[in-house]
PDB file of N, CA and C in Angstrom:
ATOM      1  N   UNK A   1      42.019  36.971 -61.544  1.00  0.00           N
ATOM      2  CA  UNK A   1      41.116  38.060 -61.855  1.00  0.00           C
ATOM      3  C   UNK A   1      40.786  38.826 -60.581  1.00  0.00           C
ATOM      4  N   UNK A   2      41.036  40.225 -61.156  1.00  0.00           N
ATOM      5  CA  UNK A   2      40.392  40.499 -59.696  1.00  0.00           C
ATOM      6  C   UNK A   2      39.077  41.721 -59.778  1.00  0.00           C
ATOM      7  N   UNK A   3      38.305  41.451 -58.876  1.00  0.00           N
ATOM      8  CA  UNK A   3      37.439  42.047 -58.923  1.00  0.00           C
ATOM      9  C   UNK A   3      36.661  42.797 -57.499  1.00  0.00           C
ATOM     10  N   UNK A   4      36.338  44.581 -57.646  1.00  0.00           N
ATOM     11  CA  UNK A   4      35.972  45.141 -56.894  1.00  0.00           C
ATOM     12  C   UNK A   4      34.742  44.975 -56.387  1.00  0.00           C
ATOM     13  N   UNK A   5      34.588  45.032 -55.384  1.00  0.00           N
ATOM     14  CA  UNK A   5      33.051  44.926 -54.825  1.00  0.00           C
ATOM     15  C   UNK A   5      32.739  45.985 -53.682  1.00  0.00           C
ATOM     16  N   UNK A   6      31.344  45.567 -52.979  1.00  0.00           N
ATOM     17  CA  UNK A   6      30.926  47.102 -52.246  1.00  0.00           C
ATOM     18  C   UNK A   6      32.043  47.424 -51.107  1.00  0.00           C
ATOM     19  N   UNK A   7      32.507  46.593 -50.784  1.00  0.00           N
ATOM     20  CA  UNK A   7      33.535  46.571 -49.257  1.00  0.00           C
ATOM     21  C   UNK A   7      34.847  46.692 -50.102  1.00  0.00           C
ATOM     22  N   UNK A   8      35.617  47.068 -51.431  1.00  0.00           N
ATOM     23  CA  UNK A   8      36.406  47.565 -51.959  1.00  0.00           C
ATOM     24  C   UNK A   8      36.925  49.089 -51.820  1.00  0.00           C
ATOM     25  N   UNK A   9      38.225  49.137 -51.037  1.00  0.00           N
ATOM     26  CA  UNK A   9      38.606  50.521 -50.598  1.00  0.00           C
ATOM     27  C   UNK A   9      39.727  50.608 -52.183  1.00  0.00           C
ATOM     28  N   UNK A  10      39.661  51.716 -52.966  1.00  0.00           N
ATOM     29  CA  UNK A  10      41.001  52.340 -53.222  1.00  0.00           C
ATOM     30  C   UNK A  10      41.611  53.747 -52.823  1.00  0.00           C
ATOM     31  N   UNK A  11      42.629  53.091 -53.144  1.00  0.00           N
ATOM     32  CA  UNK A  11      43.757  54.642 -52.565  1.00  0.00           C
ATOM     33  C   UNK A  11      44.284  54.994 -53.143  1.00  0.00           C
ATOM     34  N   UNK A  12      44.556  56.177 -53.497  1.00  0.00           N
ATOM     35  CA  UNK A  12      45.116  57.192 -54.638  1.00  0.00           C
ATOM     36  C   UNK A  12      46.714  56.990 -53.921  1.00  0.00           C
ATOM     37  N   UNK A  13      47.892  56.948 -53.896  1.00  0.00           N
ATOM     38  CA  UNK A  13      49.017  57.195 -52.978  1.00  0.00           C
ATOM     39  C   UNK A  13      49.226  58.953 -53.408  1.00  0.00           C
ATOM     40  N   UNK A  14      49.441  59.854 -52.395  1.00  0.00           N
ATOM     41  CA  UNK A  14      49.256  60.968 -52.575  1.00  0.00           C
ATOM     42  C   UNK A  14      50.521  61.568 -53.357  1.00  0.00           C
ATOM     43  N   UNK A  15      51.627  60.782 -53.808  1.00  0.00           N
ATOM     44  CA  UNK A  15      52.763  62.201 -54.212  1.00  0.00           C
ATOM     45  C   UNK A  15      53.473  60.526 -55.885  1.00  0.00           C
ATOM     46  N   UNK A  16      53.970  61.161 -56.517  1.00  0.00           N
ATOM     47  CA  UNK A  16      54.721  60.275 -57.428  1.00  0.00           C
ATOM     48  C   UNK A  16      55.963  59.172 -56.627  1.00  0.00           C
ATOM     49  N   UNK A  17      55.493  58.055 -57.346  1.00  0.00           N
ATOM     50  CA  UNK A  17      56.548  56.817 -57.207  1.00  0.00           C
ATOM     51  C   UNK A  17      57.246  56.591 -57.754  1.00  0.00           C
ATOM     52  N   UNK A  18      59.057  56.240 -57.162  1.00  0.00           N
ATOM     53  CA  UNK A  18      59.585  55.332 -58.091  1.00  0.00           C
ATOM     54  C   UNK A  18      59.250  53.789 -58.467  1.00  0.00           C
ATOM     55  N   UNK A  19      58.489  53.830 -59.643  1.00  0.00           N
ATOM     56  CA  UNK A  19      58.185  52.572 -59.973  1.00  0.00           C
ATOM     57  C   UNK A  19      59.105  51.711 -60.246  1.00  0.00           C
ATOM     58  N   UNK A  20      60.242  51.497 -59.937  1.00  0.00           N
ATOM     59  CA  UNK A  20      61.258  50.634 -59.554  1.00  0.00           C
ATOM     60  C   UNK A  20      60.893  49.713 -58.520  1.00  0.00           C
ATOM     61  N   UNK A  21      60.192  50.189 -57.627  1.00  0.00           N
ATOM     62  CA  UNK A  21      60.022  49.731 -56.294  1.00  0.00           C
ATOM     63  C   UNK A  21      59.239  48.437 -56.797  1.00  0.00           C
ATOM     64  N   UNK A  22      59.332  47.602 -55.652  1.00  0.00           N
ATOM     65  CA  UNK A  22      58.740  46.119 -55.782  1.00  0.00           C
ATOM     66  C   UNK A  22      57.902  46.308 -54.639  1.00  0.00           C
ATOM     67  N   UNK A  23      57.164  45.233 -54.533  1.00  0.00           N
ATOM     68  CA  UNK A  23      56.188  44.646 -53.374  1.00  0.00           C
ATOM     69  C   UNK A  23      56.520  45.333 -52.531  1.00  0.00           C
ATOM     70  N   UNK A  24      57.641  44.987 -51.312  1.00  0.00           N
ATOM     71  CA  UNK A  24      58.234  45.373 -49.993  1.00  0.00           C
ATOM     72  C   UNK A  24      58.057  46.500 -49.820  1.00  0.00           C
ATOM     73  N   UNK A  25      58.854  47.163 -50.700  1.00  0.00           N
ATOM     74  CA  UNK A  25      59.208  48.820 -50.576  1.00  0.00           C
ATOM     75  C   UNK A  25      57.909  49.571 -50.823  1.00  0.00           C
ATOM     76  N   UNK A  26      56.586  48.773 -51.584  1.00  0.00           N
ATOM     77  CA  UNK A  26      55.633  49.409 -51.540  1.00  0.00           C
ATOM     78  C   UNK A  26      54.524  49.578 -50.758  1.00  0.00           C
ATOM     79  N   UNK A  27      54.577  47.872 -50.203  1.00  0.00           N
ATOM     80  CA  UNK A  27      54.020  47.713 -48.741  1.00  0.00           C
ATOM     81  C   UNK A  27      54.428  48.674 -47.566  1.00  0.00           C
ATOM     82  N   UNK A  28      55.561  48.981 -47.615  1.00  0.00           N
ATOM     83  CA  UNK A  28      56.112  49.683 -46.280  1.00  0.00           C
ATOM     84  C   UNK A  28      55.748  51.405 -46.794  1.00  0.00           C
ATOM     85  N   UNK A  29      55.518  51.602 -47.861  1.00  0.00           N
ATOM     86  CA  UNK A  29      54.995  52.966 -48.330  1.00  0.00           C
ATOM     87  C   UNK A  29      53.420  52.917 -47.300  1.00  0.00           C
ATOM     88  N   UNK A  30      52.668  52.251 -47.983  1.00  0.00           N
ATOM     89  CA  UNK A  30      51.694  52.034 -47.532  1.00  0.00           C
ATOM     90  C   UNK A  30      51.236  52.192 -46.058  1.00  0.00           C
ATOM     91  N   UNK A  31      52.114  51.128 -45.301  1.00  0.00           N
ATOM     92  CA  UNK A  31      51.903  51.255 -43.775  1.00  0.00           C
ATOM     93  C   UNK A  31      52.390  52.164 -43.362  1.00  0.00           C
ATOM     94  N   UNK A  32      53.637  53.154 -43.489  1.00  0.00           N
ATOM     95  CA  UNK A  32      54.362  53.873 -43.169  1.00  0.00           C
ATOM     96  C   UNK A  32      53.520  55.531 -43.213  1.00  0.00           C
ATOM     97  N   UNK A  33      53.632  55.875 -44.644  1.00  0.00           N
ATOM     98  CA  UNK A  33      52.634  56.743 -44.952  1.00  0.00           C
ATOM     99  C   UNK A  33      51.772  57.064 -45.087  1.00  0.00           C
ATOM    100  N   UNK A  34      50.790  55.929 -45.684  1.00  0.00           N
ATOM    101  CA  UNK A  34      48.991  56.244 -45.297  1.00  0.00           C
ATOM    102  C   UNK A  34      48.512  55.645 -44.324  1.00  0.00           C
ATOM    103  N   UNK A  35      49.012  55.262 -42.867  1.00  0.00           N
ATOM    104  CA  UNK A  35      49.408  54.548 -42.098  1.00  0.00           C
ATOM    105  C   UNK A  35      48.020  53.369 -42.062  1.00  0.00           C
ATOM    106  N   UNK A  36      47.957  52.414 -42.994  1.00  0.00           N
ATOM    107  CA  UNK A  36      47.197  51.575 -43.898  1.00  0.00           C
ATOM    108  C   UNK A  36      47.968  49.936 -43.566  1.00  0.00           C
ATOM    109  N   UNK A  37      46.871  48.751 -43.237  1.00  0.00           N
ATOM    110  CA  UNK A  37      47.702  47.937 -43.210  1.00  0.00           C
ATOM    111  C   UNK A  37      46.756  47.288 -44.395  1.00  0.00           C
ATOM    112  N   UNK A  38      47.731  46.198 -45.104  1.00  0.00           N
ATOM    113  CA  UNK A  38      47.601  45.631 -46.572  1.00  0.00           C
ATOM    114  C   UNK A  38      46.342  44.581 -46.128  1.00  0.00           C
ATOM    115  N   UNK A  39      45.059  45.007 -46.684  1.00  0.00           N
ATOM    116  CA  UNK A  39      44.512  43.890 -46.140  1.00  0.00           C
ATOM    117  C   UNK A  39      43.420  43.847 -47.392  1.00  0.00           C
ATOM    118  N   UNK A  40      42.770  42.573 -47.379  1.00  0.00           N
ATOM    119  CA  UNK A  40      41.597  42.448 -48.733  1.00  0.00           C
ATOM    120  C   UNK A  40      41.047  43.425 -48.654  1.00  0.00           C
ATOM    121  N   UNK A  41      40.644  43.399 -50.303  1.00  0.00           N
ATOM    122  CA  UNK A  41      39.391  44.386 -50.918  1.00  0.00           C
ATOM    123  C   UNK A  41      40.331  45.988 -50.782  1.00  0.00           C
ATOM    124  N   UNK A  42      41.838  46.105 -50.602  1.00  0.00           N
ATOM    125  CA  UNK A  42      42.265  47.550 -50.429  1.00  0.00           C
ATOM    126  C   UNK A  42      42.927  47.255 -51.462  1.00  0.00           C
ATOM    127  N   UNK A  43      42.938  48.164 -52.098  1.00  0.00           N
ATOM    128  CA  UNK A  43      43.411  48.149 -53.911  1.00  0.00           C
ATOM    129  C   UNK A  43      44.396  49.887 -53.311  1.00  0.00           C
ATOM    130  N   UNK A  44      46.129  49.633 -53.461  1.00  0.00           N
ATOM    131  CA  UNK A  44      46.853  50.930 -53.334  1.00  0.00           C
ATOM    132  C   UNK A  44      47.405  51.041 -55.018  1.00  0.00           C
ATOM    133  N   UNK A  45      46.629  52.533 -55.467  1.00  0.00           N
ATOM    134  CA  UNK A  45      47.594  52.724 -56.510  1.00  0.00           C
ATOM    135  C   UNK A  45      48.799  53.867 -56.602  1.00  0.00           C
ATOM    136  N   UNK A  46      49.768  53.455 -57.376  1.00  0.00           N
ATOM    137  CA  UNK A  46      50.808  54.643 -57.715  1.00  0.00           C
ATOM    138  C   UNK A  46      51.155  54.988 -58.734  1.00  0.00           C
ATOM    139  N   UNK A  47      51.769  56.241 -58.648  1.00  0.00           N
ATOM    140  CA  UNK A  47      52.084  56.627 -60.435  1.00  0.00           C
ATOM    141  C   UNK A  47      52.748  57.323 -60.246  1.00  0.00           C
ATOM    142  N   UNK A  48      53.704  56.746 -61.343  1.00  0.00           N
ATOM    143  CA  UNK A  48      55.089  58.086 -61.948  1.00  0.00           C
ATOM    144  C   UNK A  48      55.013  58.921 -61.740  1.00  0.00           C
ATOM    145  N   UNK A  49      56.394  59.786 -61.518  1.00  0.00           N
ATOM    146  CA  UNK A  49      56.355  60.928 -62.024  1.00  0.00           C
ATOM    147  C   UNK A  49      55.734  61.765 -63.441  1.00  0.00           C
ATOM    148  N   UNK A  50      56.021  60.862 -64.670  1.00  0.00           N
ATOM    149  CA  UNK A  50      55.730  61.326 -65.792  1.00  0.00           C
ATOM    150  C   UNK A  50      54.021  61.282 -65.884  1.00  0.00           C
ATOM    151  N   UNK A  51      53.279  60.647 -64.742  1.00  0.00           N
ATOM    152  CA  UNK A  51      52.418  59.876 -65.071  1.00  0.00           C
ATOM    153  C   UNK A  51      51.614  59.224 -66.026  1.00  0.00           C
ATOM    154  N   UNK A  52      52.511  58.429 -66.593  1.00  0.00           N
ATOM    155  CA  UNK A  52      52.256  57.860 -68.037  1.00  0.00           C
ATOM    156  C   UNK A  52      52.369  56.325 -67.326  1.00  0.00           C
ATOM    157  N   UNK A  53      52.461  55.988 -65.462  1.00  0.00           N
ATOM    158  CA  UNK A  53      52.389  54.442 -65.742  1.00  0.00           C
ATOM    159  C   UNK A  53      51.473  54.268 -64.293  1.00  0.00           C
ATOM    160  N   UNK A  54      51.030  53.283 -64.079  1.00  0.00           N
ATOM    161  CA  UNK A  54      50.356  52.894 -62.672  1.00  0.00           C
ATOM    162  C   UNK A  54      51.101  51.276 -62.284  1.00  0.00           C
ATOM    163  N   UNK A  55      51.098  51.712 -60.813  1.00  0.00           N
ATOM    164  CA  UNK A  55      51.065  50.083 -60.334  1.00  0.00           C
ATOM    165  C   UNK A  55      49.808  50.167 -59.338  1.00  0.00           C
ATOM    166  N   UNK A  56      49.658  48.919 -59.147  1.00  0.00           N
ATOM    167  CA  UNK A  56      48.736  48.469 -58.231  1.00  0.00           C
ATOM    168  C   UNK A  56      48.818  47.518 -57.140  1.00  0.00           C
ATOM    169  N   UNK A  57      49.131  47.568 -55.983  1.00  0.00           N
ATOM    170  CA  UNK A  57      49.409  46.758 -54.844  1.00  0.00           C
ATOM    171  C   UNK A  57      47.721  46.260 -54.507  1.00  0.00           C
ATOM    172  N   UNK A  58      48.060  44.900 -54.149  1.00  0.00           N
ATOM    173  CA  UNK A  58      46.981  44.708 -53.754  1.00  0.00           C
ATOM    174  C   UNK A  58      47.004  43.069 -52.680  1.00  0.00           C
ATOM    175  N   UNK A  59      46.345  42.836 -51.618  1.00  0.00           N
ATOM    176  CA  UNK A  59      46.740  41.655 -50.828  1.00  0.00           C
ATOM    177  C   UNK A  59      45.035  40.962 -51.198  1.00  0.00           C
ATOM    178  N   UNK A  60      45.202  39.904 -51.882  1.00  0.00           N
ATOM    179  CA  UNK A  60      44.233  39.062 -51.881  1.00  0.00           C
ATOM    180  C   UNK A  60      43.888  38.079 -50.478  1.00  0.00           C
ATOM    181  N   UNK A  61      44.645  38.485 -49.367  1.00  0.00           N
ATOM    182  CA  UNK A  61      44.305  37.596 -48.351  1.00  0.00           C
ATOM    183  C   UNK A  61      45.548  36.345 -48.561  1.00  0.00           C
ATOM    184  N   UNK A  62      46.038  36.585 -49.069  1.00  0.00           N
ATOM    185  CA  UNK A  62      47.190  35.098 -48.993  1.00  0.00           C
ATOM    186  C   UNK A  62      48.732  35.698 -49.510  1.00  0.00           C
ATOM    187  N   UNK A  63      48.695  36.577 -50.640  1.00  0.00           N
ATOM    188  CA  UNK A  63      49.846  37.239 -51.413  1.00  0.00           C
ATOM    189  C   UNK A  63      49.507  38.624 -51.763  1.00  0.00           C
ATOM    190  N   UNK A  64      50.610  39.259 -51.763  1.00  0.00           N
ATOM    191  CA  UNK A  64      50.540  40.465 -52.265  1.00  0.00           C
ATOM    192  C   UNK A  64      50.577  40.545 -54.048  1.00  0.00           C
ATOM    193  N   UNK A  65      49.767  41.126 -54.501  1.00  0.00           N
ATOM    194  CA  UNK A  65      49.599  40.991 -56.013  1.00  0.00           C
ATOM    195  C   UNK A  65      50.247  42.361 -56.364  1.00  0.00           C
ATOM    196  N   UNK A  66      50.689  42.951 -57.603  1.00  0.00           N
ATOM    197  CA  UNK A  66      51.425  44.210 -57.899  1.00  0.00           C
ATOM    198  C   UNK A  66      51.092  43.826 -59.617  1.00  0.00           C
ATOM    199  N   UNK A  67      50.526  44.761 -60.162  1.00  0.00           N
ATOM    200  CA  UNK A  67      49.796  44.703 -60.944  1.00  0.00           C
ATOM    201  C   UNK A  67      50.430  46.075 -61.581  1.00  0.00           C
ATOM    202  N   UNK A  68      51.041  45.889 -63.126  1.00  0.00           N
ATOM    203  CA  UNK A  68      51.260  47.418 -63.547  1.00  0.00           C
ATOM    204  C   UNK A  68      50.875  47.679 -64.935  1.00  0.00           C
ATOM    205  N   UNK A  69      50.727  48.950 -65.369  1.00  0.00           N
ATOM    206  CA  UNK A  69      50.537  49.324 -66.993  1.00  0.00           C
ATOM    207  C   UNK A  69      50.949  50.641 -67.393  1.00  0.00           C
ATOM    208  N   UNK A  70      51.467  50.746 -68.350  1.00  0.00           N
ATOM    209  CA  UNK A  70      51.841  52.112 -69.008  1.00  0.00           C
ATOM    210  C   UNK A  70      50.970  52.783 -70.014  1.00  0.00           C
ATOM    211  N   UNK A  71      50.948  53.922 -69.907  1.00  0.00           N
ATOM    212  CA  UNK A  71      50.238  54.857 -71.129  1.00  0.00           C
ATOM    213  C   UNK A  71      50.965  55.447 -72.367  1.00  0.00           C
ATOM    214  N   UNK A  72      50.435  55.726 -73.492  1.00  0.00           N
ATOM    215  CA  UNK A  72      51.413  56.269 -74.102  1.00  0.00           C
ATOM    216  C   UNK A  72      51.309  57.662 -73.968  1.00  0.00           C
ATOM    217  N   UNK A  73      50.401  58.529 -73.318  1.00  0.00           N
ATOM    218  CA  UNK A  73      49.806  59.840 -73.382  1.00  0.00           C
ATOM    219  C   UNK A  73      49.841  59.882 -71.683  1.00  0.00           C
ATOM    220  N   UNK A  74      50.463  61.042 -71.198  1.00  0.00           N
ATOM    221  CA  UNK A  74      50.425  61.358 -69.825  1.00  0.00           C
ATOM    222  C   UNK A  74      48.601  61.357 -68.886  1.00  0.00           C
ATOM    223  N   UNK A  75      48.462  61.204 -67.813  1.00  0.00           N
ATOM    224  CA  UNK A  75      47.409  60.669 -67.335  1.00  0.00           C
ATOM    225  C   UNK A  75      47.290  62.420 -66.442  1.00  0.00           C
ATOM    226  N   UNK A  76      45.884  62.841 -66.434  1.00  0.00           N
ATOM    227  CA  UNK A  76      45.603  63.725 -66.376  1.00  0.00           C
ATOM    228  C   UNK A  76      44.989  64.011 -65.236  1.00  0.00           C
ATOM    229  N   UNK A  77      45.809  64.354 -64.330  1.00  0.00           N
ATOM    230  CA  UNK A  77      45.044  64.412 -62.900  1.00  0.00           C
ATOM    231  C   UNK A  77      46.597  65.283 -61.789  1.00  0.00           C
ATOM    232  N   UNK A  78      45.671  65.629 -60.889  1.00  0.00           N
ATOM    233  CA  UNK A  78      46.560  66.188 -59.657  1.00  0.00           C
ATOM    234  C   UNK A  78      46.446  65.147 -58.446  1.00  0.00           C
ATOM    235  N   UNK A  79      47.852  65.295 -58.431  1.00  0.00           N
ATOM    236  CA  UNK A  79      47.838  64.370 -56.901  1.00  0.00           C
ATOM    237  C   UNK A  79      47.105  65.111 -55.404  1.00  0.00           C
ATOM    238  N   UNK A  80      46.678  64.125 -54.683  1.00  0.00           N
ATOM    239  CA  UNK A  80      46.278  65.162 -53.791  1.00  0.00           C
ATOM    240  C   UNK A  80      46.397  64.112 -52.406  1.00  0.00           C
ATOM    241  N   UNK A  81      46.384  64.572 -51.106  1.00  0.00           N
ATOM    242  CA  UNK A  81      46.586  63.783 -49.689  1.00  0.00           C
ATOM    243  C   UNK A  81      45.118  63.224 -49.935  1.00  0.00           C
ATOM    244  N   UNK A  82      44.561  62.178 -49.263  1.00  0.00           N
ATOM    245  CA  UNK A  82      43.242  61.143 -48.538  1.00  0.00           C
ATOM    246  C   UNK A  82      42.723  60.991 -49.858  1.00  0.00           C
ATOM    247  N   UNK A  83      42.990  60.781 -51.073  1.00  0.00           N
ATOM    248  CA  UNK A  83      42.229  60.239 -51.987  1.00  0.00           C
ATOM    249  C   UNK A  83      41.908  58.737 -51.580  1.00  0.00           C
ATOM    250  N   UNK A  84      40.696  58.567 -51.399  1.00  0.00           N
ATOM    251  CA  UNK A  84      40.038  57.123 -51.288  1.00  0.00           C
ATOM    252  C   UNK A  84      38.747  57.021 -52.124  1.00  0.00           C
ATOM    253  N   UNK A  85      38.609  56.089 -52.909  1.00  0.00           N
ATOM    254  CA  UNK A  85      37.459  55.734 -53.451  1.00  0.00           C
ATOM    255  C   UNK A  85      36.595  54.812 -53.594  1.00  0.00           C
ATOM    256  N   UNK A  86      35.682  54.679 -54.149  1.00  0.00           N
ATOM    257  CA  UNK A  86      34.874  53.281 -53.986  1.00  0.00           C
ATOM    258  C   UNK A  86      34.394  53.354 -55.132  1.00  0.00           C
ATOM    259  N   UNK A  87      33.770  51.844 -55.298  1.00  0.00           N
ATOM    260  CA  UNK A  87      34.010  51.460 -57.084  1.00  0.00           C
ATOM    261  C   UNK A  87      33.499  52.667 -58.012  1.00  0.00           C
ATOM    262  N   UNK A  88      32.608  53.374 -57.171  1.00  0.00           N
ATOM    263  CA  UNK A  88      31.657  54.007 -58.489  1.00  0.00           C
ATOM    264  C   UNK A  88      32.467  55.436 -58.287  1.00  0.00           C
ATOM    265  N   UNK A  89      33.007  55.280 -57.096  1.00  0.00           N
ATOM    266  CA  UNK A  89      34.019  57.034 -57.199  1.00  0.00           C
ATOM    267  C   UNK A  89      35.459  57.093 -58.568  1.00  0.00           C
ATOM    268  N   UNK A  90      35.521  55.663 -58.637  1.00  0.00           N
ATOM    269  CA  UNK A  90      36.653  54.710 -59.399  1.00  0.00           C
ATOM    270  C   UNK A  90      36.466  55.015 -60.416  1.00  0.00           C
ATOM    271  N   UNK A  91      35.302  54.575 -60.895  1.00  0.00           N
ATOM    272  CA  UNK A  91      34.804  54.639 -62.410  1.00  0.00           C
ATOM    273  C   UNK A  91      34.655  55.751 -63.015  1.00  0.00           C
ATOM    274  N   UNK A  92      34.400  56.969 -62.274  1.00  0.00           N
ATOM    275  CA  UNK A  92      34.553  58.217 -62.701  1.00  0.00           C
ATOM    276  C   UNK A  92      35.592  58.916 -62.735  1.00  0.00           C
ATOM    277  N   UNK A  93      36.454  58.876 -62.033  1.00  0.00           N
ATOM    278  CA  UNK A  93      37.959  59.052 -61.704  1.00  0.00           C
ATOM    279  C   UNK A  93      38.973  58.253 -63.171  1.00  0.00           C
ATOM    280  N   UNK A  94      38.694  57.127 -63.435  1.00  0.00           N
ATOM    281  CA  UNK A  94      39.135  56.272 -65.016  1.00  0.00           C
ATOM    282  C   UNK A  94      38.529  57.211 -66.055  1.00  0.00           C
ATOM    283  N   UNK A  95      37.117  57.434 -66.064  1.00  0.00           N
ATOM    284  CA  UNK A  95      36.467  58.024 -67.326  1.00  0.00           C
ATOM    285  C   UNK A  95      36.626  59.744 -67.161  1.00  0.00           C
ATOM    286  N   UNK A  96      36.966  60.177 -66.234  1.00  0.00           N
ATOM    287  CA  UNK A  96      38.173  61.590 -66.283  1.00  0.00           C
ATOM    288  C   UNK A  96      39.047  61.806 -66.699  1.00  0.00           C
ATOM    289  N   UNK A  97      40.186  61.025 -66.217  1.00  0.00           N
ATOM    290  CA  UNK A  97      41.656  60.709 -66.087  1.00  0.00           C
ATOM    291  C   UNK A  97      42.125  60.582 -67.536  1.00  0.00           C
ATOM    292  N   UNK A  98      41.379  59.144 -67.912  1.00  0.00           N
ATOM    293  CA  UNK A  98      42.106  58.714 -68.988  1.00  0.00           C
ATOM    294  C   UNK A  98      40.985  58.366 -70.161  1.00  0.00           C
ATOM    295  N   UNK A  99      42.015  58.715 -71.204  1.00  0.00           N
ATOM    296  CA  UNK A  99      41.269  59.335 -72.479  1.00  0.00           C
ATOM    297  C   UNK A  99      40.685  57.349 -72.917  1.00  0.00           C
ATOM    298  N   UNK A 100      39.109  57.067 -73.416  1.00  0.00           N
ATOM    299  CA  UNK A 100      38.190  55.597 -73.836  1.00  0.00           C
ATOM    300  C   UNK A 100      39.802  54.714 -74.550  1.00  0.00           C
ATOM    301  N   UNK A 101      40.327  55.160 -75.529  1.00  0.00           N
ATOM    302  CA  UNK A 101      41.531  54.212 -75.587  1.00  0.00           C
ATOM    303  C   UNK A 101      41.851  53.879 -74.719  1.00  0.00           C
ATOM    304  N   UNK A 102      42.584  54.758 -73.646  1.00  0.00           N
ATOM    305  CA  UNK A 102      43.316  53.824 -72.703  1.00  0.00           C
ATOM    306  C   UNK A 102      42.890  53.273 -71.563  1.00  0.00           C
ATOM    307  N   UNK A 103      41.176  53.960 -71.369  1.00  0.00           N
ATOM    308  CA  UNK A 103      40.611  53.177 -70.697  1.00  0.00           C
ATOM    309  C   UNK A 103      40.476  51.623 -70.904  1.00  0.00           C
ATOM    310  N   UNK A 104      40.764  51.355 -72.246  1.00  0.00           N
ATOM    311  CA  UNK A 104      40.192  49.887 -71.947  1.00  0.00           C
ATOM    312  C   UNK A 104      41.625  48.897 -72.073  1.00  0.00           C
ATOM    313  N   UNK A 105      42.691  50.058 -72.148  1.00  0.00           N
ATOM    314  CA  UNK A 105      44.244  48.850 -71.674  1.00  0.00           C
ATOM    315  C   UNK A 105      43.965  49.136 -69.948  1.00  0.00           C
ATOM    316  N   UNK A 106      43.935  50.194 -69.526  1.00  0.00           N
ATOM    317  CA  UNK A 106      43.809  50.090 -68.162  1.00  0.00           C
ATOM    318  C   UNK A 106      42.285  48.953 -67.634  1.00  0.00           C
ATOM    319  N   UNK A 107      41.588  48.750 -68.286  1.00  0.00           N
ATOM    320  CA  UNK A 107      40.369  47.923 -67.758  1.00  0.00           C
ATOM    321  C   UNK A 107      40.731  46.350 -68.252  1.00  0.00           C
ATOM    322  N   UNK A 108      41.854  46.281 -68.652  1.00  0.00           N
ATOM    323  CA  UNK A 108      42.253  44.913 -69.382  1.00  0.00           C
ATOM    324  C   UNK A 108      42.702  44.077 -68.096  1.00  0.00           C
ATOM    325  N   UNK A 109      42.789  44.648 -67.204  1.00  0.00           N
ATOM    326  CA  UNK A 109      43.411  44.218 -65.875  1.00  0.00           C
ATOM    327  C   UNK A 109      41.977  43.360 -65.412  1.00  0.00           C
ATOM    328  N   UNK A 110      41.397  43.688 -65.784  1.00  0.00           N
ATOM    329  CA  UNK A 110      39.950  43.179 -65.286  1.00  0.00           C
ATOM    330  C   UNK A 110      39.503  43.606 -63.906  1.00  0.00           C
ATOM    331  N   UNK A 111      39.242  44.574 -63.810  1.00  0.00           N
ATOM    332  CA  UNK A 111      39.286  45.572 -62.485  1.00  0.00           C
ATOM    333  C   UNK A 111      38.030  46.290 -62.963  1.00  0.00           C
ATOM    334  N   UNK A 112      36.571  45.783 -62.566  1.00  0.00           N
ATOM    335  CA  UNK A 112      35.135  46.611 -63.042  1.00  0.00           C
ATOM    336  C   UNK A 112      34.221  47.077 -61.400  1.00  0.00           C
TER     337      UNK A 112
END
């Protein structure tokens, strides 16, 4: 389970992913481009092109976790450079984005 708290950074990744990519290739996104090293409480997300899917990188302090879900309805937002948020910037950004259905497959992750 994982769960956000006050010292919880997320990161928008600024441009569409191939969600093909695994762990490695997403870690090295990370350090490379948001020049970010993988460390607790930093939650990196990405999304399709179509944006109909998210993954979620995340280092619990021991493993890298990669966490993903699909929509059936495209996700409604513009990408943009330094998106960072914190839980309550989060929660508004979910209840924007994506329409109470799919809020609660995306909240099934257990991510509050």
């Amino acid at each position: 389970m994982l769960q956000l708290d006050d010292q919880s950074k997320i990161v928008f990744f600024h441009r569409p992913v191939n969600l093909h990519k695994r762990f490695d290739a997403l870690a090295h996104l990370v350090q490379t481009e948001l020049s970010l090293k993988l460390i607790p409480n930093l939650f990196v997300l990405f999304c399709n092109r179509r944006k109909n899917q998210i993954k979620i990188l995340y280092h619990n302090g021991k493993n890298l976790l990669l966490l993903s879900t699909r929509f059936e309805k495209t996700l409604n937002f513009k990408y943009q450079e330094g998106v960072i948020f914190d839980r309550v910037s989060f929660d508004e950004f979910l209840n924007r984005t994506i329409s109470r259905q799919h809020l609660s497959q995306f909240k099934s992750f257990e991510i509050c």
